[in-house]
PDB file of C-alpha atoms and ligand atoms in Angstrom:
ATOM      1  CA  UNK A   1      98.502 101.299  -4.993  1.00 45.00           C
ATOM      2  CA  UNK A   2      96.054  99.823  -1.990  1.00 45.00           C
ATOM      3  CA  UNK A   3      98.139  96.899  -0.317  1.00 46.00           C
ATOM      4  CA  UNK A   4     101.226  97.740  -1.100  1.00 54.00           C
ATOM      5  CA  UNK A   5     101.627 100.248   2.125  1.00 59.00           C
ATOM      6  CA  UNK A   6     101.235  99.628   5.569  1.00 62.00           C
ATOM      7  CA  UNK A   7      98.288 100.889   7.753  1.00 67.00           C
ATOM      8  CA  UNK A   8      99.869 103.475  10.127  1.00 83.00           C
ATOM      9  CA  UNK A   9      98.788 107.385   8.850  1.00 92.00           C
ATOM     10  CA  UNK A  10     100.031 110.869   9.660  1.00 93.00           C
ATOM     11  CA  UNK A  11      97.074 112.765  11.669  1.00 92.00           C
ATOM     12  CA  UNK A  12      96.457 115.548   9.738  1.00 97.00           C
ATOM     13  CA  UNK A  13      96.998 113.259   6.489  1.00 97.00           C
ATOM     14  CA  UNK A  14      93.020 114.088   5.662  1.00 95.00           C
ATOM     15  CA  UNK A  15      92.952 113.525   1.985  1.00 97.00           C
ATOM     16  CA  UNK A  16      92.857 111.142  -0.269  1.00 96.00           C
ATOM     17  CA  UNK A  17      95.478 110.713  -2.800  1.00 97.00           C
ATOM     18  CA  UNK A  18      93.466 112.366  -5.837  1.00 97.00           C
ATOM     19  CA  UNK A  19      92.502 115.140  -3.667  1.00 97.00           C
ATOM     20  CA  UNK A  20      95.976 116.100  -2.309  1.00 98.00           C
ATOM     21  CA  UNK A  21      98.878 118.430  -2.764  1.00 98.00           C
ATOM     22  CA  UNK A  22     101.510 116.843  -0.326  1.00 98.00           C
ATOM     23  CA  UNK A  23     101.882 113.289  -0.538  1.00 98.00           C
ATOM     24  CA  UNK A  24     104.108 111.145   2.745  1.00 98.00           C
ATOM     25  CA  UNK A  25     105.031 107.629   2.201  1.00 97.00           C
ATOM     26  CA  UNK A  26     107.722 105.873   4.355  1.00 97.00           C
ATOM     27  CA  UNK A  27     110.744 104.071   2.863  1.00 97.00           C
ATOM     28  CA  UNK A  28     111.866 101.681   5.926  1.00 96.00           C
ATOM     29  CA  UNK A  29     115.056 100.810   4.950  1.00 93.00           C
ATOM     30  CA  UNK A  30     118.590 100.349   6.534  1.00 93.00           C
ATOM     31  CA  UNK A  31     120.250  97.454   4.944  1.00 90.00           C
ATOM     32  CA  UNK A  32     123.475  99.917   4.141  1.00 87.00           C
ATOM     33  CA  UNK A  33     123.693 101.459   7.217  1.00 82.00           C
ATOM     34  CA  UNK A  34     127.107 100.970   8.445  1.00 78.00           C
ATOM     35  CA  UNK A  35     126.923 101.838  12.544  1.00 85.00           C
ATOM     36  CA  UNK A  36     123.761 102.358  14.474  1.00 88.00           C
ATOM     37  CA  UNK A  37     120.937 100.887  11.914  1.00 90.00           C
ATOM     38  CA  UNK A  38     117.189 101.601  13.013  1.00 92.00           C
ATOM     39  CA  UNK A  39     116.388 104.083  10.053  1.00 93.00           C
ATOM     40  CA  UNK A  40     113.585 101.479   8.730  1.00 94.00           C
ATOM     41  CA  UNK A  41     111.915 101.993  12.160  1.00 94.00           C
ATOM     42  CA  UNK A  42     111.572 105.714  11.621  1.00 96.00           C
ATOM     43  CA  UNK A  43     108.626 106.686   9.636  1.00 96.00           C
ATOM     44  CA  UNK A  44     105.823 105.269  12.333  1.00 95.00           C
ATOM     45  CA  UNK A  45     108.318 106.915  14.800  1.00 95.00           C
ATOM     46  CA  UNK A  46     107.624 110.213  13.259  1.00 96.00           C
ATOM     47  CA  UNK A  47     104.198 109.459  12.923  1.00 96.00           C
ATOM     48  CA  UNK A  48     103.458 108.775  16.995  1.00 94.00           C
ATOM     49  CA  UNK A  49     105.646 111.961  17.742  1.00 95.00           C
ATOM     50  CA  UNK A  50     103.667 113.951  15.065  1.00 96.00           C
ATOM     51  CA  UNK A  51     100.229 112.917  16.826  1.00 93.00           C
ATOM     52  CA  UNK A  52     101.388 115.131  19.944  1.00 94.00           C
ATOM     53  CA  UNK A  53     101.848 118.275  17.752  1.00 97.00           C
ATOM     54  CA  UNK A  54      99.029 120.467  17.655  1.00 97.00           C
ATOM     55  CA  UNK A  55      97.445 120.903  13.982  1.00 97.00           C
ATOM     56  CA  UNK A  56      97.630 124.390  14.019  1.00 98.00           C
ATOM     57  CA  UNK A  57     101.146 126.519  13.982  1.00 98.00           C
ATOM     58  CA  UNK A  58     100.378 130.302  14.402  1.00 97.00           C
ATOM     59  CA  UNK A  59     103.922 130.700  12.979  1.00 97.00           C
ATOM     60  CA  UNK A  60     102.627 129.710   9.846  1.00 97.00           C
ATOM     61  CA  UNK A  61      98.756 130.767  10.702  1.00 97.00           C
ATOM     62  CA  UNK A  62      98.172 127.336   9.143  1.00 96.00           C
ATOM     63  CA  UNK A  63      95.635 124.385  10.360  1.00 97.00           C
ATOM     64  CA  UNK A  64      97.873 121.660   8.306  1.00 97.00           C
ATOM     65  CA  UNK A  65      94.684 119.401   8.544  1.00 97.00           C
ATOM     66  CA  UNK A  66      93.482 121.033   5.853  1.00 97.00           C
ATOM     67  CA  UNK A  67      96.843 121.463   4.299  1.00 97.00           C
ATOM     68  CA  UNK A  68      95.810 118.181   1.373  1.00 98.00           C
ATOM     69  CA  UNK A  69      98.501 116.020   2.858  1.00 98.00           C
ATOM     70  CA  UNK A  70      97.486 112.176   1.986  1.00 98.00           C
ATOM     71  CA  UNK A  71      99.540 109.825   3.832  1.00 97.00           C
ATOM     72  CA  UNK A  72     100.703 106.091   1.927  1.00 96.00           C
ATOM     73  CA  UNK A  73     101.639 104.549   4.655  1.00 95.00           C
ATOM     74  CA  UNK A  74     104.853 102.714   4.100  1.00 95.00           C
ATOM     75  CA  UNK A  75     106.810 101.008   1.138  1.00 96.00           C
ATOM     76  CA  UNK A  76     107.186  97.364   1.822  1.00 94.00           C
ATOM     77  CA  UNK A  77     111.172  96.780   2.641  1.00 93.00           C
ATOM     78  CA  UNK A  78     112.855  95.379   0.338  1.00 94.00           C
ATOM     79  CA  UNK A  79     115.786  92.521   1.231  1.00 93.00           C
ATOM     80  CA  UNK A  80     118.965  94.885  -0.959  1.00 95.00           C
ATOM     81  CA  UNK A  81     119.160  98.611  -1.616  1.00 96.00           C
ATOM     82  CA  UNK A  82     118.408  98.073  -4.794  1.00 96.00           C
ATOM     83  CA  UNK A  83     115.159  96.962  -5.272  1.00 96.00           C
ATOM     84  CA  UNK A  84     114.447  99.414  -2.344  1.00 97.00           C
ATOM     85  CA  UNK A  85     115.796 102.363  -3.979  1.00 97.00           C
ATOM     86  CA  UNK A  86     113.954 101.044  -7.199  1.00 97.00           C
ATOM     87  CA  UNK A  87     110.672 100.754  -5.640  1.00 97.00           C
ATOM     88  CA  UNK A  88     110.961 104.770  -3.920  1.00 98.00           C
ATOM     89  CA  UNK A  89     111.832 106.203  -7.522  1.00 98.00           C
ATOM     90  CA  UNK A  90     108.728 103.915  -9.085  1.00 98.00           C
ATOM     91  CA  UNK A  91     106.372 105.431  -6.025  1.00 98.00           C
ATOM     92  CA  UNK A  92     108.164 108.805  -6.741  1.00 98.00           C
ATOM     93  CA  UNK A  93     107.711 109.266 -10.037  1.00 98.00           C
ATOM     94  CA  UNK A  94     104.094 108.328  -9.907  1.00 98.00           C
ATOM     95  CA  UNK A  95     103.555 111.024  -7.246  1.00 98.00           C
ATOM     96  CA  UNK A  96     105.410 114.112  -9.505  1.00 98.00           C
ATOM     97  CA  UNK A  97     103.194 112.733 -12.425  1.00 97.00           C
ATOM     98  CA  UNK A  98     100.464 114.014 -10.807  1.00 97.00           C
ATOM     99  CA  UNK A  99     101.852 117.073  -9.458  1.00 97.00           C
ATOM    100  CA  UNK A 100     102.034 116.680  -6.312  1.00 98.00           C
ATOM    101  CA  UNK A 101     104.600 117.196  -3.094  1.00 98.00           C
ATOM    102  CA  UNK A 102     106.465 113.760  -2.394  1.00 98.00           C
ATOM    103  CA  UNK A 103     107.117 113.855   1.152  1.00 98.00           C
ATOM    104  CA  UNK A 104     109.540 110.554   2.048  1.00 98.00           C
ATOM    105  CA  UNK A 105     109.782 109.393   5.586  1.00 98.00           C
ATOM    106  CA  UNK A 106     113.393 107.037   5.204  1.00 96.00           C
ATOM    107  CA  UNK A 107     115.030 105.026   6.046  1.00 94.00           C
ATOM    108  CA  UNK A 108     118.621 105.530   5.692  1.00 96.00           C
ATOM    109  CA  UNK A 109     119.959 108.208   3.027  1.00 97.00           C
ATOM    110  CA  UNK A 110     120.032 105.418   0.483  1.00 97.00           C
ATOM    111  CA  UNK A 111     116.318 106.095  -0.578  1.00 98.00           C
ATOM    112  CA  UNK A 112     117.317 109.366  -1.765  1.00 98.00           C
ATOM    113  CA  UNK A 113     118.607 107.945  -4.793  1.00 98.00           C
ATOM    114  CA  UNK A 114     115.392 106.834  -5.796  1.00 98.00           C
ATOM    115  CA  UNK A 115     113.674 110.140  -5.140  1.00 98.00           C
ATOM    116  CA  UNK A 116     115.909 112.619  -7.342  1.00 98.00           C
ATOM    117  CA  UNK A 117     115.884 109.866 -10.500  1.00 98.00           C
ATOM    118  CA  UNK A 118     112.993 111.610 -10.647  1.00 98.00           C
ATOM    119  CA  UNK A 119     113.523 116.021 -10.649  1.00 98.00           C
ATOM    120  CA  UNK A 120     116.629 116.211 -13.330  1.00 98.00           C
ATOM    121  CA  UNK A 121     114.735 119.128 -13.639  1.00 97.00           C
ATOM    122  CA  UNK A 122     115.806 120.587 -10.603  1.00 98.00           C
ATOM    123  CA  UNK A 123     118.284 121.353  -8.499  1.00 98.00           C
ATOM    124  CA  UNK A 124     119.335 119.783  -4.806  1.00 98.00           C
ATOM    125  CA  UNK A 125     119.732 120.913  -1.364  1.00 98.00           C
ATOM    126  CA  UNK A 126     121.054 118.688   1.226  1.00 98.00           C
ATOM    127  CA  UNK A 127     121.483 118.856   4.712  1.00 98.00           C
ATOM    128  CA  UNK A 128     124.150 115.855   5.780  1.00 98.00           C
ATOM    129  CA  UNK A 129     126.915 116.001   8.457  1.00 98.00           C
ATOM    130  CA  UNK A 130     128.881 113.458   6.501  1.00 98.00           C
ATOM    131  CA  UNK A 131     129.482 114.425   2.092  1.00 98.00           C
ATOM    132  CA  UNK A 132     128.788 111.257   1.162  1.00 97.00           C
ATOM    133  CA  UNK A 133     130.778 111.239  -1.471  1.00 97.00           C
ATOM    134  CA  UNK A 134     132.167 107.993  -2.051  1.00 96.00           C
ATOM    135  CA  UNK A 135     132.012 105.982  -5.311  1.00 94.00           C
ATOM    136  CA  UNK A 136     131.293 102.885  -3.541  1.00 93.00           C
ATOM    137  CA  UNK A 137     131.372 101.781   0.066  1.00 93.00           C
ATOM    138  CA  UNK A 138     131.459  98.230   1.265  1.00 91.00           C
ATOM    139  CA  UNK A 139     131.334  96.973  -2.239  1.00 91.00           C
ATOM    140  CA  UNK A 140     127.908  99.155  -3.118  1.00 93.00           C
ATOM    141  CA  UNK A 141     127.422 102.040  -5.221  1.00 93.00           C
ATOM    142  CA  UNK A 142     124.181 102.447  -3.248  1.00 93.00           C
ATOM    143  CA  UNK A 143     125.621 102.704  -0.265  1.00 92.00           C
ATOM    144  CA  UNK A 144     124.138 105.548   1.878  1.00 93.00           C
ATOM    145  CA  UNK A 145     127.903 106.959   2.034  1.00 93.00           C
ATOM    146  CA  UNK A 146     127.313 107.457  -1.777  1.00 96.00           C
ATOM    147  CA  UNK A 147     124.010 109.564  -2.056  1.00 98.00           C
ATOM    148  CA  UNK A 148     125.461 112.646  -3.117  1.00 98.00           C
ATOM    149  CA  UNK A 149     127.957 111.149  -5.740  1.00 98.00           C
ATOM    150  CA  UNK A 150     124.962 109.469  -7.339  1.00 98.00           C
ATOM    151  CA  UNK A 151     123.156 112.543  -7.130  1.00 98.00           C
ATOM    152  CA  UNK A 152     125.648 114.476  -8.773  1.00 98.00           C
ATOM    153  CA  UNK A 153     125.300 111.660 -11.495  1.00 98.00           C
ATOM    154  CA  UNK A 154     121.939 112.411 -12.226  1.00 98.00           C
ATOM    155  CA  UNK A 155     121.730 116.016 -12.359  1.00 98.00           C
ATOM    156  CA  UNK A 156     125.154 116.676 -13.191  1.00 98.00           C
ATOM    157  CA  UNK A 157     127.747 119.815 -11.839  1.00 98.00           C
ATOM    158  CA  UNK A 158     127.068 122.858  -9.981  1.00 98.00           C
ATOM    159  CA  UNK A 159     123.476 121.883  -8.982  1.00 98.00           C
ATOM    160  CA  UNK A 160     123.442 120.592  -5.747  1.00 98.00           C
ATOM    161  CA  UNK A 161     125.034 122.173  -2.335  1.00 98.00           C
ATOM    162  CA  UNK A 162     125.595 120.127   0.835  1.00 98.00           C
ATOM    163  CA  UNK A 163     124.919 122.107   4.337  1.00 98.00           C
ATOM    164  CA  UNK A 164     126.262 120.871   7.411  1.00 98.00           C
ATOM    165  CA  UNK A 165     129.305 119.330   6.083  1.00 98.00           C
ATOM    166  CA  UNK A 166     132.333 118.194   8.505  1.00 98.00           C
ATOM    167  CA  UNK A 167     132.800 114.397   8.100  1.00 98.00           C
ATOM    168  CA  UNK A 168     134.587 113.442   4.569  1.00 97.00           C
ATOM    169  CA  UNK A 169     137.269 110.728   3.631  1.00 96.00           C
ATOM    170  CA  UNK A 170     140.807 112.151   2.404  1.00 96.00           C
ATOM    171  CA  UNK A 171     139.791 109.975  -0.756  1.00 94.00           C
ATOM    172  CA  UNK A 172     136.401 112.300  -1.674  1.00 96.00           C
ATOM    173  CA  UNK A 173     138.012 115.503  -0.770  1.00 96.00           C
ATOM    174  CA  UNK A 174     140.732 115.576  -3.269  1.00 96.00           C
ATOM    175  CA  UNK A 175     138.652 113.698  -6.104  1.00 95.00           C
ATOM    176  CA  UNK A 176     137.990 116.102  -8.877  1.00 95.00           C
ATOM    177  CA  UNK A 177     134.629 115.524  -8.239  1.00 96.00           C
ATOM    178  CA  UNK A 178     134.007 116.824  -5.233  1.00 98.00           C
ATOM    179  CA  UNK A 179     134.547 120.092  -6.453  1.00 97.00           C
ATOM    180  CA  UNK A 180     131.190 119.690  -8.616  1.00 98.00           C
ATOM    181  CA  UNK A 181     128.908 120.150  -5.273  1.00 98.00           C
ATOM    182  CA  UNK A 182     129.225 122.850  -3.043  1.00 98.00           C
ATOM    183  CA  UNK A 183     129.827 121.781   0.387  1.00 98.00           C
ATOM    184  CA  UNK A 184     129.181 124.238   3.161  1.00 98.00           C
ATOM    185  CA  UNK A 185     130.554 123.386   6.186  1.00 98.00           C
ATOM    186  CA  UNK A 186     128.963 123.771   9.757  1.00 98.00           C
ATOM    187  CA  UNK A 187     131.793 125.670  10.485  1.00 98.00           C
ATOM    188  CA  UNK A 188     131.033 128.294   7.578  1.00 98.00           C
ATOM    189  CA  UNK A 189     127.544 128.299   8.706  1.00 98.00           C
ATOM    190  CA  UNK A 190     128.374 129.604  12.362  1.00 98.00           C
ATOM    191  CA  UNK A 191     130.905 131.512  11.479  1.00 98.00           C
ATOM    192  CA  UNK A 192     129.043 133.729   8.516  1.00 97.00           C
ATOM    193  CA  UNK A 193     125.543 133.196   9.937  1.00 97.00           C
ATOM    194  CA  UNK A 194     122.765 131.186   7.910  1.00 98.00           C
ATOM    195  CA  UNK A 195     121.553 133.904   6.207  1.00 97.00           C
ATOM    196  CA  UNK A 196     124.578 134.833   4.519  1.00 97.00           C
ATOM    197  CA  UNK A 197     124.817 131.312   2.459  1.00 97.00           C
ATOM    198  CA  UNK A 198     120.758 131.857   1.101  1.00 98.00           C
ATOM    199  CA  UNK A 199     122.071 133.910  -2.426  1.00 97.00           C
ATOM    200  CA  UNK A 200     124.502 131.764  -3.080  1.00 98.00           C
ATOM    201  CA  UNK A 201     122.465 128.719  -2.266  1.00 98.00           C
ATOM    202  CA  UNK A 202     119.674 130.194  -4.465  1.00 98.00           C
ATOM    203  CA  UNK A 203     122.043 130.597  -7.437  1.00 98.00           C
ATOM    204  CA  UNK A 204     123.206 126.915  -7.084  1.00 98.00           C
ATOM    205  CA  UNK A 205     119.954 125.282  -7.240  1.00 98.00           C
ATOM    206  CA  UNK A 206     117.725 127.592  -8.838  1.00 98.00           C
ATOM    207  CA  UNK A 207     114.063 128.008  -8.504  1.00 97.00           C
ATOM    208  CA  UNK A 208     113.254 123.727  -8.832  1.00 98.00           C
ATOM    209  CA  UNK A 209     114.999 121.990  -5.607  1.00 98.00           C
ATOM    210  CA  UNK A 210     114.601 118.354  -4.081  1.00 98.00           C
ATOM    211  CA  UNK A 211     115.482 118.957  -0.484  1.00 98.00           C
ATOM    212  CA  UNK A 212     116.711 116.266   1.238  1.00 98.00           C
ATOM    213  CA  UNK A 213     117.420 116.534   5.142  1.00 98.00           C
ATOM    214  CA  UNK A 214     120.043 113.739   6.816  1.00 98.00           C
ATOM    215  CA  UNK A 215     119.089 114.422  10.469  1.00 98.00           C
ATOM    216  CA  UNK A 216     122.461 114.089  11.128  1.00 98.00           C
ATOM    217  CA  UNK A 217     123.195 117.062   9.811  1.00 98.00           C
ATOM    218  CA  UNK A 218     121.645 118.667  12.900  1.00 98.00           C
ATOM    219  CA  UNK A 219     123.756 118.937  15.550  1.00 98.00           C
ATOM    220  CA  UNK A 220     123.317 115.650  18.330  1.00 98.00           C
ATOM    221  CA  UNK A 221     122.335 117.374  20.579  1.00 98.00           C
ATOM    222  CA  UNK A 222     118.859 118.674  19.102  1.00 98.00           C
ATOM    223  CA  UNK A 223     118.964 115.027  16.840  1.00 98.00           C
ATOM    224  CA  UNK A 224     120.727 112.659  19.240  1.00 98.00           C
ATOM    225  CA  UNK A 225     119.173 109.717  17.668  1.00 97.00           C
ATOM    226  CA  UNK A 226     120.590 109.556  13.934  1.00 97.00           C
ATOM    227  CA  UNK A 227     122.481 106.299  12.275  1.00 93.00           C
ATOM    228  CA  UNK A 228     126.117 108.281  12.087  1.00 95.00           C
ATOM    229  CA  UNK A 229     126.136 111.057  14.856  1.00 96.00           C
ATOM    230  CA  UNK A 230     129.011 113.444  13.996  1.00 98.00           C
ATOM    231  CA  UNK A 231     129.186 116.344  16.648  1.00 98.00           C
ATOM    232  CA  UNK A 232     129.582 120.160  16.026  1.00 98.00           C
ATOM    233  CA  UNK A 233     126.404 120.256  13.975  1.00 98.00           C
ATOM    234  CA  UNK A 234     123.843 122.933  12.849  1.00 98.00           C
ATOM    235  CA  UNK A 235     121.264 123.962  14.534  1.00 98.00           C
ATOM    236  CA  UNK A 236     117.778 123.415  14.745  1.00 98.00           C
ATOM    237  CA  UNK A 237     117.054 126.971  13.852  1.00 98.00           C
ATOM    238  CA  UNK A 238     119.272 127.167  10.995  1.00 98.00           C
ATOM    239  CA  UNK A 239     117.429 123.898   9.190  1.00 98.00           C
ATOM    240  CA  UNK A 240     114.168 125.895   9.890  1.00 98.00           C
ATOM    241  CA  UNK A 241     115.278 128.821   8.344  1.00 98.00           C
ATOM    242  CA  UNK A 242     116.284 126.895   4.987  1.00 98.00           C
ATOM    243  CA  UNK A 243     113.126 125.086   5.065  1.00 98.00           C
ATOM    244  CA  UNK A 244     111.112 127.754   5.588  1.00 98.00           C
ATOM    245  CA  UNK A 245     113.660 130.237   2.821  1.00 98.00           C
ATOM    246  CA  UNK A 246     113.506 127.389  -0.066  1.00 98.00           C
ATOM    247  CA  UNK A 247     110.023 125.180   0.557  1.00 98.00           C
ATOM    248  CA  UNK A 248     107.942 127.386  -1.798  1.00 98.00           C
ATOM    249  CA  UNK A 249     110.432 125.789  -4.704  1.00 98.00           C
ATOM    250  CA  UNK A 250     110.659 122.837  -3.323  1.00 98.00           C
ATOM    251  CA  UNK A 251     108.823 120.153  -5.260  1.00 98.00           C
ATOM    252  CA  UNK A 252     110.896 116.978  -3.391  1.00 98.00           C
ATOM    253  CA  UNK A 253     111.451 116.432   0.658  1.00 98.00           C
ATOM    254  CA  UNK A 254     113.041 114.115   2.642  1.00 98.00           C
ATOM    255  CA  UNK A 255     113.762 113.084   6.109  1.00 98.00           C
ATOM    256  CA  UNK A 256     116.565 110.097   6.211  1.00 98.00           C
ATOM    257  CA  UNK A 257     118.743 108.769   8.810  1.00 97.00           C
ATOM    258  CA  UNK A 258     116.734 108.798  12.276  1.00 97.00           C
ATOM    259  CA  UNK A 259     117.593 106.039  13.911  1.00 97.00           C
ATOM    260  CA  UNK A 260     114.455 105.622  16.607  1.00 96.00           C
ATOM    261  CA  UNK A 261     115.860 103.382  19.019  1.00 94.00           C
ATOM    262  CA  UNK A 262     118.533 105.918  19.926  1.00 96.00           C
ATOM    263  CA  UNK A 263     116.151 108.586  20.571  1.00 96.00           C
ATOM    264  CA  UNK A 264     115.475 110.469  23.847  1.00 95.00           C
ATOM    265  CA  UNK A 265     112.118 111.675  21.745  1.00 95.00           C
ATOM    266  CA  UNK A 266     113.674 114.889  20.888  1.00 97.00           C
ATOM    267  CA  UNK A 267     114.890 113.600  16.893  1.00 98.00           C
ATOM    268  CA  UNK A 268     111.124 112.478  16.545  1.00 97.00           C
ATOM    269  CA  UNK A 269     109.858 115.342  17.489  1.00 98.00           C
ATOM    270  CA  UNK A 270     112.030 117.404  15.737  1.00 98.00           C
ATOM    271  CA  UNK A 271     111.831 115.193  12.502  1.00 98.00           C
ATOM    272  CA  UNK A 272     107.554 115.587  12.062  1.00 98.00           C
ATOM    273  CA  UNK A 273     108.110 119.326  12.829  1.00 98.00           C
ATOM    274  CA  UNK A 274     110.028 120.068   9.817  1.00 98.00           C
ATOM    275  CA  UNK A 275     107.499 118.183   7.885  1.00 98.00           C
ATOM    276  CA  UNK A 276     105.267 121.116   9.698  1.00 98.00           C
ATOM    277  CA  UNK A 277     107.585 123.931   8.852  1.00 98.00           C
ATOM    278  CA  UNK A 278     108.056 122.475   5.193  1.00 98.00           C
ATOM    279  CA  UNK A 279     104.319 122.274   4.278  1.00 98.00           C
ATOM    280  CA  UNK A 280     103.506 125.249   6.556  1.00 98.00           C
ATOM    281  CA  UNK A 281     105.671 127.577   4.626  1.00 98.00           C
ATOM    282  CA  UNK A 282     104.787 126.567   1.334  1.00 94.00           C
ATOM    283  CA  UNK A 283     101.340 127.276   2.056  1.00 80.00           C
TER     284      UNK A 283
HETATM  285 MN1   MN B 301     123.636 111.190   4.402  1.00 64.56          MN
HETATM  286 MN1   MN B 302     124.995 111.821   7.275  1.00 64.56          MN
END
């Protein structure tokens, strides 16, 4: 796969790609993106932030230089979403061949289609302020307001839940669809705590998940700089603690929707951490 990423690596991406368990590729895309577009600028964003984290998290008591991460670099981007979203579920499904960790750096939420072609076998966690739930949008079925419809396409009811949820179009809300995902509102979340929703989320997904994280699902002002900002949002903490609850079955991971040029540094930051908490949990 030599030449078909660009140059720009993750620091503590030591390995090579035979060697490794966790393997980061970005997917700079944002052709859908219907306000504040930037998402294709994000991966090398996260990459310069990540540089100014130290390599070692005694949280985890984990040196994630030696963690096998192998970093791609990232896809080329396409012209339309759908070559794009073709080209992350090719890169994908050569990565779960071989057993190891896709980690996607997107691009807007779009890519994410790709990705889960790939774990039928498993079930999904999302965090997204927005339920993205449309059939189409704009004229395109690949729409990034359409990730979790599509999702729910390919592995079917009852298998995925949506955190963070407060943005949704009278039109998805009453479809008979919508009742197939579980949506769990930011509200819900403050208002039972984020430890209360971990059984049910468990029982959802079961013991295979693709996690996919919309950083504006995060409340703007911990992820200011995000393609769709929709305020009352969760926290920072709260994503943590679902990272760090569901990363040992976690055998997918995204980070979509970070918009760089918005930024104030603190999505950046915010957005390679995860990666940190993800990997450094799973450990
Ligand atoms: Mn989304
Ligand atoms: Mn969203």
């Amino acid at each position: 796969m030599t030449g078909y990423f660009s140059s720009l690596k993750l620091p503590d991406a030591t390995s090579e790609f035979k060697e490794s368990r966790y393997v980061i590729f970005g997917a700079p895309f944002d052709g859908t993106s219907s306000y504040r577009k930037g998402s294709k600028l994000a991966p090398n964003a996260v990459r310069v932030a990540y540089d100014n984290l130290e390599s070692f998290d005694p949280r985890y008591s984990f040196d994630f230089s030696e963690a096998g991460i192998c970093d791609l670099g990232d896809l080329q981007e396409e012209s339309t979403v759908d070559e794009m979203v073709e080209s992350v579920e090719m890169v994908t499904g050569i990565i779960r061949k071989e057993a190891k960790i896709p980690i996607m750096l997107g691009g807007e939420h779009a890519v994410t289609v790709g990705a889960i072609r790939n774990f039928k076998d498993c079930g999904m966690i999302i965090i997204d302020a927005h339920s993205d739930f449309r059939d189409s949008y704009h004229g395109n079925r690949l729409n990034h307001a359409c990730v979790t419809r599509r999702s729910l396409e390919v592995l079917g009811p009852d298998r995925i839940v949506s955190i963070g949820t407060r943005s949704t179009s009278m039109e998805e809300y009453e479809s008979d669809e919508f009742r197939k995902v579980r949506f769990i509102t930011s509200d819900e979340v403050r208002e039972k705590g984020i430890k209360s929703i971990v059984s049910e989320v468990r029982r959802i997904v079961g013991d295979r998940i693709y996690f996919s994280i919309d950083m504006d699902g995060i409340d703007p002002a911990y992820a200011p700089a995000v393609g769709t900002p929709e305020p009352y949002g969760l926290k920072d903490t709260d994503v943590r603690f679902l990272v760090n609850e569901f990363s040992r079955n976690t055998f997918g991971f995204d980070i979509v929707e970070f918009s760089p040029q918005f930024d104030n540094g603190n999505t950046a930051m915010l957005a390679a951490k995860i990666i940190q908490d993800f990997i450094g949990s799973r450990k």
